């Protein structure tokens, strides 16, 4: 593949009837130069990555059309139109089914006579309720008007070089219909006709497709619910006057008002007012969150009793809600590794079934000499086979599972992360912001020497250019003390260790005691020991090569961390803490949290190396929130980013936890286990159904009508089993 920047394209696909269709489209697209495509049969979407200049959207859409299907670029703007089109298509399918059932019901009376003792099918004593001419008149509209969709789809698939389920339906029903037509026109009254079989198979397959469509609609309920949360209008301040405008027209910097009880229209920052907001749709947390000037607001969260004025910071596709929707849709459209076997089977399914049907026909005719019996058994083989169940087994479970996760504040990026999460044996956790609250505060200021009075001012001035959580605590403490800070020059950060720079022309150092020792500035260990034993993080400061003193910062353990770690151990997950803090502080936090395995003074790049070593014990997960955690999140098999963490961490991790609570890691593992259990159940059922159904039909134990009913219900049962995941709820 080229190293050029790549772009993504999401397509809505129409005309797919089974997983063989999806496999065919995927194969066609992946043959294009510099194109990678994944097609989701359940979502009726194609997700394509390509290199501009070597491929383009028009060419990709044209390739789909050449394969016999229709495609259009999908976007949030035409989402409602897509839904309207699907509703219209569903109503049309329902209307056709009603007509088909109306024509088929009289023909089913033949079946009632057969099961009621009116003679065996095909025997001379078999009674026919309707004259054959009437049967022909009833079956023909079902075969060629109602069933036209199967012929069209089969032709498009064959023309594109593939074969799908509709090839089997069209071939099987046509064989039964044409045989019956020849018997009727030739006046062969001693031979049974199978008009009821061809018409009933088509009617049952249509019924199955309608039920399948209804069930599949439920798998996208989570995304639909998120889309409905976005307000359509907002009240903004324009020239000192309140004006109601469509949310789609807002731009960053707009000042907007959120009245009590209203939903926040876009992401923003509070400029005036105080209130509490319900952010359960983001985090799954039911407790309201207090907001005051300077705090962030998120689109679709609900305001409490206060009036808020805010400045828009994220609009349109740049809101947190839009990001969540994109992540959920991306996960629902992805493929889990467990799906590979089903894809391989689906790719060759229809040709293999056709071959089995031919062998069945030849074998029965040669063994029994009965052409009719051979034909009916071959038809039963064609209609019992169903690649749909295989194609729906994995994606429907992933769609429901990721949707339930989103409701609980667990955002899963792709199917691979969802599959691997259940296998985690070791979870690596960062200390600051993951085990602890991530809101450290200054507890001790210990000055050394005559320059000690400047300790806090020098530290805060240097920390103005830092991003570590401890810097916020020092800056806040300096602000409370009313200190006037200087602008640092020549500031350089040494990852995971400290800062160097100049203040008022004087060289300064700030960082861990070990960092200062490495720069030739010694600090008495007796001064540090009591602070370290208390579990406090220490920031040492030096100026002109002399130590000014140390500042101790404490970051309390999250109240839920100990219980969360206990849950993880109960799930069979071994927890390892890696921190850049000193050994004494790490030991104190580990003891408070109940962690037996930990490493201190680990640099960010070294964390990735430690994770690589831990992979010898099994699948490794990593939970963190900071920029310095990004390499480790990427190195782990599954990365869990705390929701309040940095954008880099969120982009790198496979799972984002909106609750900022390690209990959500346990919930994510349980969700993974529940989803993978459903996938395995679905795949087992789909494989067993075909493994038993096809041989039984070939052996002559299945009537074509019974086979058609079983085929129609197989995919419905798989989707219905996936929908049972909607009962899953987080335990935290």
XYZ file of C-alpha atoms in Angstrom:
732
model
C 0.000 0.000 0.000
C 1.066 3.572 -0.685
C 2.389 5.817 2.090
C 0.223 8.692 0.779
C -2.510 10.061 3.075
C -5.646 7.938 2.904
C -9.282 8.948 3.185
C -12.379 7.055 4.251
C -15.736 6.634 2.563
C -18.932 5.172 3.991
C -21.411 3.781 1.471
C -25.027 2.746 1.878
C -25.517 -0.443 -0.141
C -28.860 -1.545 -1.579
C -29.648 -4.928 -3.100
C -27.766 -7.216 -0.691
C -29.833 -10.255 0.279
C -27.304 -12.413 2.114
C -23.714 -12.539 3.312
C -22.597 -13.877 -0.075
C -23.597 -10.491 -1.533
C -21.489 -8.687 1.071
C -18.541 -10.991 0.379
C -18.880 -10.357 -3.360
C -18.906 -6.552 -2.972
C -15.966 -6.684 -0.580
C -13.978 -8.797 -3.032
C -14.746 -6.436 -5.936
C -13.735 -3.328 -3.967
C -10.551 -4.832 -2.565
C -9.419 -5.594 -6.108
C -9.297 -1.861 -6.850
C -5.830 -0.273 -6.538
C -5.071 1.232 -3.110
C -8.533 0.351 -1.740
C -9.365 -1.474 1.499
C -13.043 -2.269 2.074
C -15.198 -4.015 4.668
C -18.880 -4.647 3.970
C -21.380 -5.089 6.799
C -24.408 -7.069 5.630
C -26.391 -6.368 8.814
C -25.861 -2.585 8.608
C -26.086 -2.535 4.773
C -22.952 -0.384 4.701
C -19.508 -0.510 3.132
C -16.559 1.130 4.878
C -13.805 1.987 2.405
C -10.281 3.425 2.798
C -8.508 4.604 -0.334
C -5.677 6.795 -1.588
C -6.929 9.923 -3.424
C -5.487 10.144 -6.911
C -5.309 6.359 -7.223
C -9.000 5.826 -6.444
C -12.037 8.052 -5.938
C -15.581 7.850 -4.615
C -17.199 7.790 -8.070
C -15.007 4.898 -9.196
C -15.724 2.945 -6.015
C -19.488 3.451 -6.372
C -19.279 2.445 -10.047
C -17.490 -0.788 -9.066
C -20.315 -1.655 -6.660
C -22.872 -1.045 -9.420
C -20.937 -3.238 -11.859
C -21.150 -6.009 -9.255
C -24.947 -5.774 -9.474
C -25.783 -3.574 -6.487
C -26.483 0.094 -5.899
C -24.457 2.371 -3.651
C -24.490 5.964 -2.446
C -22.249 7.942 -0.133
C -23.670 7.867 3.400
C -23.584 10.893 5.665
C -25.292 12.276 8.727
C -27.110 14.767 6.497
C -28.949 12.100 4.496
C -29.533 9.778 7.454
C -33.205 10.716 7.677
C -33.620 10.187 3.929
C -32.061 6.735 4.243
C -34.501 5.894 7.033
C -37.422 7.135 4.951
C -36.283 5.027 1.996
C -36.010 1.943 4.197
C -39.487 2.539 5.630
C -40.917 2.859 2.113
C -39.080 -0.296 1.042
C -40.394 -2.143 4.095
C -43.986 -1.091 3.341
C -43.594 -2.280 -0.255
C -42.206 -5.632 0.922
C -45.116 -5.981 3.344
C -47.632 -5.217 0.570
C -46.052 -7.814 -1.712
C -46.069 -10.364 1.090
C -49.794 -9.809 1.667
C -50.539 -10.401 -2.034
C -48.268 -13.442 -2.042
C -49.992 -14.897 1.031
C -53.410 -14.266 -0.542
C -52.470 -16.278 -3.634
C -50.636 -18.972 -1.653
C -53.209 -19.793 1.048
C -55.535 -21.727 -1.309
C -52.563 -23.728 -2.545
C -51.610 -24.630 1.014
C -54.876 -26.565 1.232
C -53.078 -29.240 -0.778
C -50.634 -29.547 2.115
C -53.518 -29.812 4.585
C -54.947 -32.718 2.597
C -51.582 -34.431 2.564
C -51.067 -34.158 6.331
C -54.757 -34.949 6.935
C -54.525 -38.403 5.353
C -55.469 -37.502 1.802
C -52.632 -39.622 0.419
C -48.889 -39.359 0.163
C -47.374 -36.644 -1.927
C -46.847 -37.856 -5.437
C -48.963 -41.012 -4.964
C -51.901 -41.787 -7.278
C -54.289 -41.582 -4.329
C -53.284 -38.028 -3.432
C -56.338 -35.751 -3.528
C -56.128 -32.280 -5.062
C -58.535 -29.653 -3.777
C -58.140 -27.259 -6.707
C -58.065 -27.975 -10.432
C -54.542 -27.746 -11.793
C -55.445 -24.858 -14.063
C -56.513 -22.856 -10.988
C -53.297 -23.823 -9.197
C -51.321 -22.575 -12.195
C -53.208 -19.264 -12.179
C -52.543 -18.787 -8.440
C -48.875 -19.819 -8.510
C -47.806 -17.830 -11.606
C -48.187 -14.301 -10.112
C -46.298 -15.434 -6.999
C -43.507 -16.939 -9.089
C -43.026 -14.146 -11.619
C -44.493 -10.973 -10.083
C -43.884 -11.377 -6.347
C -40.770 -13.471 -7.022
C -39.333 -11.094 -9.619
C -37.030 -9.625 -6.965
C -35.303 -13.004 -6.601
C -34.717 -13.300 -10.350
C -33.375 -9.747 -10.572
C -31.056 -10.211 -7.639
C -29.886 -13.605 -8.887
C -29.173 -12.194 -12.348
C -27.254 -9.218 -10.936
C -25.170 -11.523 -8.760
C -24.388 -13.924 -11.606
C -23.672 -11.035 -13.981
C -21.200 -9.670 -11.427
C -19.427 -13.028 -11.260
C -20.876 -14.237 -7.936
C -23.824 -16.147 -6.533
C -26.080 -15.330 -3.587
C -29.020 -16.791 -1.702
C -31.466 -15.525 -4.325
C -29.782 -17.792 -6.884
C -30.776 -20.741 -4.673
C -34.342 -19.468 -4.187
C -34.846 -18.647 -7.869
C -33.339 -21.959 -8.995
C -35.248 -24.092 -6.503
C -38.677 -22.521 -7.006
C -38.239 -22.390 -10.788
C -37.473 -26.117 -10.894
C -40.624 -26.918 -8.887
C -42.782 -24.502 -10.901
C -41.524 -25.549 -14.362
C -41.875 -29.243 -13.563
C -45.462 -28.630 -12.397
C -46.157 -26.526 -15.480
C -44.955 -29.306 -17.828
C -46.999 -31.930 -15.965
C -50.104 -29.711 -16.149
C -49.772 -28.797 -19.839
C -48.976 -32.414 -20.820
C -52.016 -33.707 -18.923
C -49.959 -36.155 -16.827
C -52.646 -36.625 -14.181
C -50.817 -39.502 -12.460
C -47.945 -37.145 -11.592
C -48.197 -34.760 -8.623
C -47.646 -31.022 -9.161
C -45.723 -28.734 -6.786
C -47.239 -25.317 -7.393
C -47.921 -25.066 -3.653
C -44.238 -25.712 -2.914
C -42.862 -22.997 -5.227
C -45.436 -20.390 -4.085
C -45.102 -21.219 -0.398
C -41.292 -21.087 -0.487
C -41.376 -17.584 -1.996
C -43.999 -16.441 0.519
C -42.058 -17.841 3.469
C -38.777 -16.314 2.304
C -40.513 -12.930 2.003
C -41.940 -13.359 5.502
C -38.461 -14.167 6.796
C -36.995 -11.074 5.108
C -39.676 -8.856 6.698
C -39.056 -10.310 10.162
C -35.304 -10.030 9.608
C -35.626 -6.357 8.610
C -37.634 -5.610 11.757
C -35.102 -7.396 13.933
C -32.121 -5.751 12.248
C -33.665 -2.325 12.880
C -33.398 -3.074 16.592
C -29.629 -3.584 16.352
C -29.109 0.086 15.456
C -31.376 1.381 18.224
C -28.450 2.780 20.236
C -27.203 4.998 17.393
C -30.758 6.101 16.607
C -31.231 7.081 20.259
C -28.005 9.109 20.224
C -29.033 10.895 17.018
C -32.384 11.840 18.557
C -30.631 13.503 21.513
C -29.151 16.305 19.392
C -31.347 19.465 19.702
C -32.453 20.985 16.411
C -32.503 24.642 17.508
C -30.487 26.884 19.839
C -30.941 30.285 21.438
C -27.941 32.488 20.678
C -27.053 36.071 21.538
C -26.785 38.177 18.374
C -26.276 41.950 18.619
C -27.502 41.825 22.209
C -30.761 40.110 21.203
C -31.751 36.461 21.817
C -32.388 34.687 18.506
C -33.473 31.099 17.897
C -31.460 29.499 15.091
C -30.961 25.971 13.699
C -28.108 24.192 15.470
C -26.609 23.347 12.067
C -25.909 27.062 11.443
C -23.909 27.647 14.650
C -20.173 28.367 14.483
C -17.427 28.278 17.155
C -17.498 31.427 19.257
C -21.282 31.869 19.199
C -22.696 32.828 22.591
C -25.743 30.725 23.466
C -28.220 30.458 26.310
C -29.366 27.209 27.959
C -32.557 27.641 29.984
C -33.573 25.296 32.823
C -34.717 21.942 31.451
C -33.277 22.532 27.969
C -30.685 20.387 26.195
C -27.300 21.908 25.422
C -27.188 22.481 21.617
C -23.406 22.219 21.041
C -20.203 21.764 23.023
C -19.204 24.922 24.858
C -17.680 26.610 27.887
C -19.755 28.279 30.584
C -19.204 32.038 30.714
C -22.010 33.013 33.133
C -24.340 31.231 35.532
C -24.362 28.102 37.639
C -26.371 24.911 37.313
C -26.203 21.113 37.375
C -26.458 19.041 34.225
C -27.604 15.504 33.581
C -24.728 13.891 31.622
C -26.029 10.319 31.836
C -26.220 10.061 28.037
C -22.421 10.474 27.921
C -21.208 8.589 30.955
C -24.148 6.469 32.089
C -23.763 8.234 35.456
C -27.141 9.315 36.857
C -25.837 11.932 39.325
C -25.997 15.522 37.995
C -22.717 17.366 37.391
C -22.274 20.896 38.756
C -21.311 23.585 36.214
C -19.935 27.077 36.757
C -17.945 29.603 34.681
C -15.001 27.902 32.956
C -16.562 24.429 32.972
C -17.227 22.479 29.776
C -20.685 21.768 28.407
C -21.473 18.919 26.026
C -24.135 18.771 23.332
C -27.382 16.940 24.236
C -26.786 16.997 28.011
C -29.782 18.350 29.942
C -29.646 21.502 32.062
C -31.051 21.525 35.566
C -32.578 24.508 37.327
C -30.057 27.251 36.526
C -29.696 29.574 33.525
C -26.366 29.240 31.704
C -24.637 31.421 29.141
C -21.859 29.717 27.224
C -19.487 30.108 24.288
C -19.609 27.457 21.550
C -16.349 25.517 21.237
C -17.433 22.478 19.204
C -20.216 22.442 16.618
C -21.492 20.085 13.932
C -19.308 17.006 13.603
C -16.849 18.373 16.195
C -19.053 17.839 19.257
C -18.364 15.058 21.732
C -21.767 13.533 20.870
C -20.855 13.394 17.174
C -17.557 11.771 18.095
C -19.389 9.141 20.156
C -21.802 8.436 17.284
C -18.886 8.090 14.849
C -17.081 5.719 17.211
C -20.187 3.557 17.732
C -20.907 3.450 13.985
C -17.267 2.604 13.293
C -17.402 -0.247 15.799
C -20.714 -1.532 14.449
C -19.316 -1.547 10.935
C -16.079 -3.317 11.868
C -15.340 -7.019 11.738
C -14.186 -9.113 14.652
C -11.453 -11.673 13.895
C -13.913 -14.446 14.850
C -15.905 -13.609 11.699
C -13.159 -14.738 9.324
C -14.313 -18.367 9.229
C -17.902 -17.345 8.476
C -16.690 -15.068 5.669
C -14.638 -17.865 4.131
C -17.605 -20.244 4.229
C -20.022 -17.649 2.827
C -17.712 -16.929 -0.113
C -18.041 -20.504 -1.438
C -21.423 -21.396 0.073
C -23.766 -21.008 -2.922
C -21.595 -22.875 -5.486
C -21.117 -25.734 -3.009
C -24.868 -25.951 -2.320
C -25.638 -25.976 -6.054
C -23.136 -28.819 -6.490
C -24.767 -30.761 -3.622
C -28.196 -30.210 -5.207
C -26.972 -31.599 -8.555
C -25.449 -34.636 -6.832
C -28.695 -35.127 -4.889
C -30.741 -35.060 -8.100
C -28.418 -37.429 -9.961
C -28.096 -39.793 -7.001
C -31.817 -40.067 -6.285
C -32.758 -40.455 -9.947
C -30.111 -43.087 -10.503
C -30.986 -44.989 -7.319
C -34.797 -44.822 -7.416
C -35.489 -44.154 -11.071
C -38.076 -41.585 -9.882
C -37.436 -38.235 -11.607
C -40.036 -36.424 -9.503
C -38.584 -37.610 -6.213
C -35.064 -36.677 -7.324
C -36.219 -33.218 -8.385
C -38.073 -32.487 -5.123
C -35.129 -33.562 -2.965
C -32.796 -31.348 -5.023
C -35.204 -28.422 -4.568
C -35.257 -29.061 -0.803
C -31.436 -28.865 -0.726
C -31.504 -25.532 -2.562
C -34.077 -23.889 -0.297
C -32.867 -25.242 3.070
C -29.394 -23.734 2.563
C -29.016 -20.293 4.106
C -25.813 -18.220 4.135
C -27.748 -15.349 5.764
C -27.490 -16.836 9.242
C -23.703 -17.073 8.868
C -23.457 -13.504 7.620
C -25.619 -12.079 10.418
C -24.107 -14.058 13.303
C -21.217 -11.704 14.096
C -22.246 -8.195 12.931
C -25.656 -8.198 14.622
C -24.121 -9.165 17.974
C -21.404 -6.508 17.588
C -23.992 -3.862 16.690
C -26.133 -4.604 19.746
C -23.148 -5.055 22.072
C -21.420 -1.813 21.111
C -24.742 0.007 21.335
C -25.337 -1.243 24.868
C -21.788 -0.239 25.733
C -22.394 3.290 24.461
C -25.444 3.585 26.728
C -23.236 2.664 29.678
C -20.449 5.090 28.751
C -18.222 2.366 27.259
C -17.232 3.358 23.720
C -15.672 0.508 21.751
C -13.694 1.506 18.665
C -13.817 -1.752 16.695
C -14.742 -5.416 16.712
C -11.159 -6.528 17.357
C -11.014 -4.578 20.645
C -14.395 -6.015 21.642
C -13.212 -9.570 20.959
C -9.846 -9.218 22.698
C -11.246 -7.577 25.852
C -12.742 -10.852 27.074
C -9.312 -12.522 26.882
C -7.388 -9.995 29.005
C -5.136 -11.693 31.537
C -3.098 -8.663 32.671
C -4.309 -5.074 33.036
C -1.649 -2.377 33.283
C -2.839 0.796 35.011
C -1.306 4.224 35.286
C -1.438 5.866 38.710
C -2.254 9.531 38.181
C -5.765 10.106 36.881
C -6.488 6.391 36.590
C -6.182 4.944 40.084
C -6.198 8.412 41.602
C -8.659 11.249 41.033
C -6.307 13.114 38.731
C -6.892 16.320 40.732
C -3.755 16.657 42.839
C -3.290 19.429 45.389
C -0.228 20.883 47.082
C 0.151 19.609 50.643
C 3.732 20.599 51.625
C 6.253 23.263 50.563
C 9.717 22.586 52.001
C 12.238 25.356 51.247
C 16.028 24.855 51.333
C 18.555 27.654 51.739
C 18.212 31.422 51.357
C 16.411 31.240 48.015
C 13.624 29.093 49.432
C 11.148 31.975 49.561
C 11.092 31.939 45.756
C 10.412 28.183 45.614
C 6.690 28.322 44.781
C 7.058 31.297 42.389
C 9.862 29.610 40.412
C 8.011 26.280 40.304
C 4.725 27.848 39.157
C 6.460 30.014 36.547
C 8.113 26.943 35.002
C 4.921 24.873 35.231
C 3.144 27.359 32.960
C 4.626 25.415 30.063
C 3.901 21.919 31.436
C 1.023 19.514 30.808
C 1.487 17.050 33.684
C -1.441 16.887 36.193
C 0.893 18.002 39.000
C 1.466 21.319 37.209
C -2.177 22.270 37.627
C -1.964 21.766 41.379
C 1.131 23.972 41.678
C -0.348 26.711 39.483
C -3.605 26.678 41.451
C -1.711 26.961 44.734
C 0.331 29.894 43.388
C -2.854 31.628 42.246
C -4.372 31.215 45.722
C -1.202 32.787 47.166
C -1.506 35.726 44.759
C 1.971 35.287 43.292
C 3.062 37.171 40.176
C 4.702 34.717 37.791
C 7.504 35.235 35.274
C 7.502 34.018 31.688
C 9.882 31.072 31.253
C 12.386 31.074 28.378
C 14.218 28.207 26.634
C 11.760 25.817 28.217
C 12.409 22.160 27.424
C 10.499 19.139 28.706
C 12.299 15.885 29.436
C 9.558 13.258 29.018
C 8.468 11.776 32.315
C 11.239 13.519 34.303
C 10.997 17.301 34.389
C 11.679 20.690 32.810
C 14.641 22.923 32.137
C 14.416 26.650 31.361
C 15.367 30.175 32.319
C 13.609 32.715 34.545
C 14.863 36.299 34.535
C 18.051 35.077 32.847
C 18.784 32.455 35.526
C 18.857 28.701 34.648
C 16.225 26.628 36.465
C 15.338 22.978 36.889
C 12.070 21.346 37.936
C 11.210 17.662 38.173
C 11.670 14.515 40.162
C 14.496 14.380 42.738
C 16.165 11.774 40.515
C 16.066 14.172 37.569
C 17.770 16.916 39.588
C 20.396 14.459 40.821
C 21.091 13.588 37.200
C 21.673 17.305 36.564
C 24.155 17.524 39.458
C 21.793 18.955 42.091
C 21.607 16.808 45.233
C 18.717 16.830 47.715
C 18.952 15.301 51.175
C 17.167 11.908 51.186
C 16.093 12.452 54.817
C 14.049 15.447 53.654
C 12.239 13.364 51.044
C 11.572 10.152 52.966
C 8.612 11.264 55.176
C 6.836 12.770 52.178
C 7.414 9.696 50.030
C 6.262 7.322 52.778
C 3.027 9.297 52.961
C 2.409 8.483 49.290
C 2.955 12.024 48.068
C 4.475 12.982 44.719
C 7.511 15.264 45.012
C 8.510 18.078 42.684
C 12.041 19.357 43.273
C 13.145 22.842 42.144
C 16.627 24.290 41.557
C 17.977 27.630 40.374
C 21.556 28.513 39.413
C 22.516 24.904 40.160
C 21.320 25.088 43.774
C 18.280 23.352 45.257
C 15.489 25.724 46.307
C 13.400 22.958 47.885
C 10.619 20.505 47.179
C 6.864 20.711 46.789
C 4.770 17.718 47.843
C 1.560 17.015 45.952
C -1.050 14.451 46.927
C -3.532 12.932 44.496
C -6.169 10.983 46.470
C -7.127 7.501 45.378
C -10.498 7.355 43.616
C -13.147 6.072 46.065
C -14.101 3.352 43.561
C -10.584 2.165 42.666
C -10.187 -0.484 45.371
C -13.570 -2.080 44.641
C -12.897 -1.927 40.902
C -9.571 -3.726 41.290
C -11.261 -6.397 43.402
C -13.831 -6.947 40.618
C -11.036 -7.290 38.084
C -9.265 -9.903 40.179
C -12.552 -11.815 40.488
C -12.699 -11.830 36.676
C -9.269 -13.456 36.590
C -7.388 -10.293 35.597
C -4.016 -9.562 37.214
C -3.492 -5.802 37.736
C -0.038 -4.218 37.358
C 0.629 -0.539 38.145
C 3.297 1.338 36.172
C 4.062 4.889 37.272
C 6.724 7.503 36.725
C 6.522 8.450 40.402
C 9.129 7.478 42.983
C 9.209 4.051 44.610
C 7.945 5.161 48.036
C 4.939 6.998 46.607
C 4.167 4.098 44.274
C 4.354 1.655 47.190
C 1.958 3.756 49.277
C -0.621 4.033 46.486
C -0.289 0.344 45.595
C -0.843 -0.644 49.231
C -3.914 1.596 49.506
C -5.363 0.160 46.280
C -4.497 -3.451 47.071
C -2.047 -3.900 44.187
C 0.818 -6.351 44.689
C 2.620 -5.860 41.346
C 3.919 -2.402 40.490
C 6.916 -0.568 39.054
C 7.973 2.993 39.872
C 9.974 5.628 38.006
C 8.962 4.126 34.659
C 9.362 6.536 31.729
C 6.548 6.756 29.136
C 8.535 4.955 26.453
C 9.560 2.287 28.947
C 5.914 1.548 29.725
C 5.431 0.260 26.172
C 8.449 -2.020 26.656
C 7.110 -3.353 29.959
C 3.769 -4.111 28.284
C 5.569 -6.034 25.542
C 7.231 -8.148 28.248
C 3.892 -8.783 30.004
C 2.371 -10.162 26.791
C 4.182 -13.408 27.568
C 1.495 -13.889 30.280
C -1.413 -13.481 27.839
C -3.548 -10.680 26.405
C -2.592 -7.344 28.007
C -4.871 -4.357 28.535
C -3.756 -0.842 29.476
C -5.827 1.809 31.262
C -4.591 5.406 31.227
C -5.611 8.967 30.571
C -2.631 11.194 29.802
C -0.567 12.075 26.747
C 2.307 10.130 28.301
C 0.059 7.034 28.323
C -0.494 7.074 24.543
C 2.521 4.856 23.656
C 1.468 2.298 26.257
C -2.167 2.373 25.108
C -0.977 1.684 21.572
C 1.386 -1.108 22.691
C -1.304 -2.973 24.648
C -3.589 -5.521 22.996
C -6.544 -3.446 24.254
C -6.203 0.167 25.412
C -8.748 1.691 27.821
C -8.713 5.515 27.798
C -10.374 7.313 30.695
C -12.933 9.671 29.167
C -11.572 12.862 30.702
C -8.128 12.075 29.326
C -6.266 13.663 26.450
C -7.375 13.533 22.812
C -4.236 11.532 21.996
C -5.176 8.859 24.543
C -8.748 8.707 23.224
C -7.528 8.287 19.633
C -4.997 5.603 20.569
C -7.177 3.421 22.807
C -9.536 0.710 21.577
C -12.056 1.453 24.360
C -12.980 4.835 25.856
C -14.477 4.928 29.360
C -16.663 8.009 29.768
C -17.108 7.435 33.513
C -13.430 7.921 34.446
C -13.825 4.878 36.658
C -11.861 1.629 36.561
C -15.096 -0.234 37.309
C -15.961 0.449 33.689
C -12.986 -1.691 32.631
C -14.599 -4.636 34.426
C -17.920 -3.775 32.759
C -16.213 -3.627 29.354
C -14.707 -7.081 29.905
C -18.110 -8.459 30.937
C -19.737 -6.828 27.879
C -17.063 -8.394 25.679
C -17.716 -11.810 27.204
C -21.477 -11.462 26.763
C -21.127 -10.315 23.138
C -18.637 -13.030 22.199
C -20.908 -15.619 23.829
C -23.746 -14.478 21.559
C -21.464 -14.551 18.511
C -20.401 -18.115 19.312
C -24.018 -19.156 19.878
C -25.010 -17.584 16.563
C -22.153 -19.179 14.631
C -22.822 -22.553 16.254
C -26.494 -22.379 15.322
C -25.746 -21.225 11.762
C -23.154 -23.945 11.139
C -25.229 -26.684 12.791
C -28.371 -25.576 10.931
C -26.655 -25.950 7.561
C -24.627 -29.002 8.613
C -27.837 -30.841 9.559
C -30.358 -29.249 7.202
C -28.539 -29.822 3.916
C -27.810 -33.554 4.530
C -31.385 -34.148 5.744
C -32.756 -32.499 2.610
C -30.362 -34.472 0.406
C -31.441 -37.687 2.149
C -35.080 -36.978 1.322
C -36.291 -36.271 4.861
C -37.456 -32.682 4.221
C -40.359 -31.419 2.147
C -39.363 -28.245 0.181
C -42.018 -26.194 1.982
C -40.702 -27.223 5.399
C -37.189 -26.490 4.148
C -38.273 -23.031 2.986
C -39.837 -22.253 6.363
C -36.694 -23.381 8.182
C -34.497 -21.263 5.922
C -36.674 -18.177 6.466
C -36.583 -18.563 10.235
C -32.855 -19.344 10.564
C -31.635 -15.777 10.034
C -34.491 -14.372 12.130
C -33.466 -16.591 15.043
C -29.836 -15.438 14.803
C -30.793 -11.754 14.874
C -33.295 -12.355 17.690
C -30.596 -14.084 19.735
C -28.315 -11.063 19.225
C -31.093 -8.745 20.391
C -31.117 -10.542 23.748
C -27.906 -8.580 24.427
C -30.113 -5.536 24.969
C -30.776 -6.988 28.428
C -27.110 -6.470 29.364
C -26.548 -3.809 32.007
C -23.304 -2.614 33.665
C -22.794 -3.755 37.244
C -20.906 -0.673 38.395
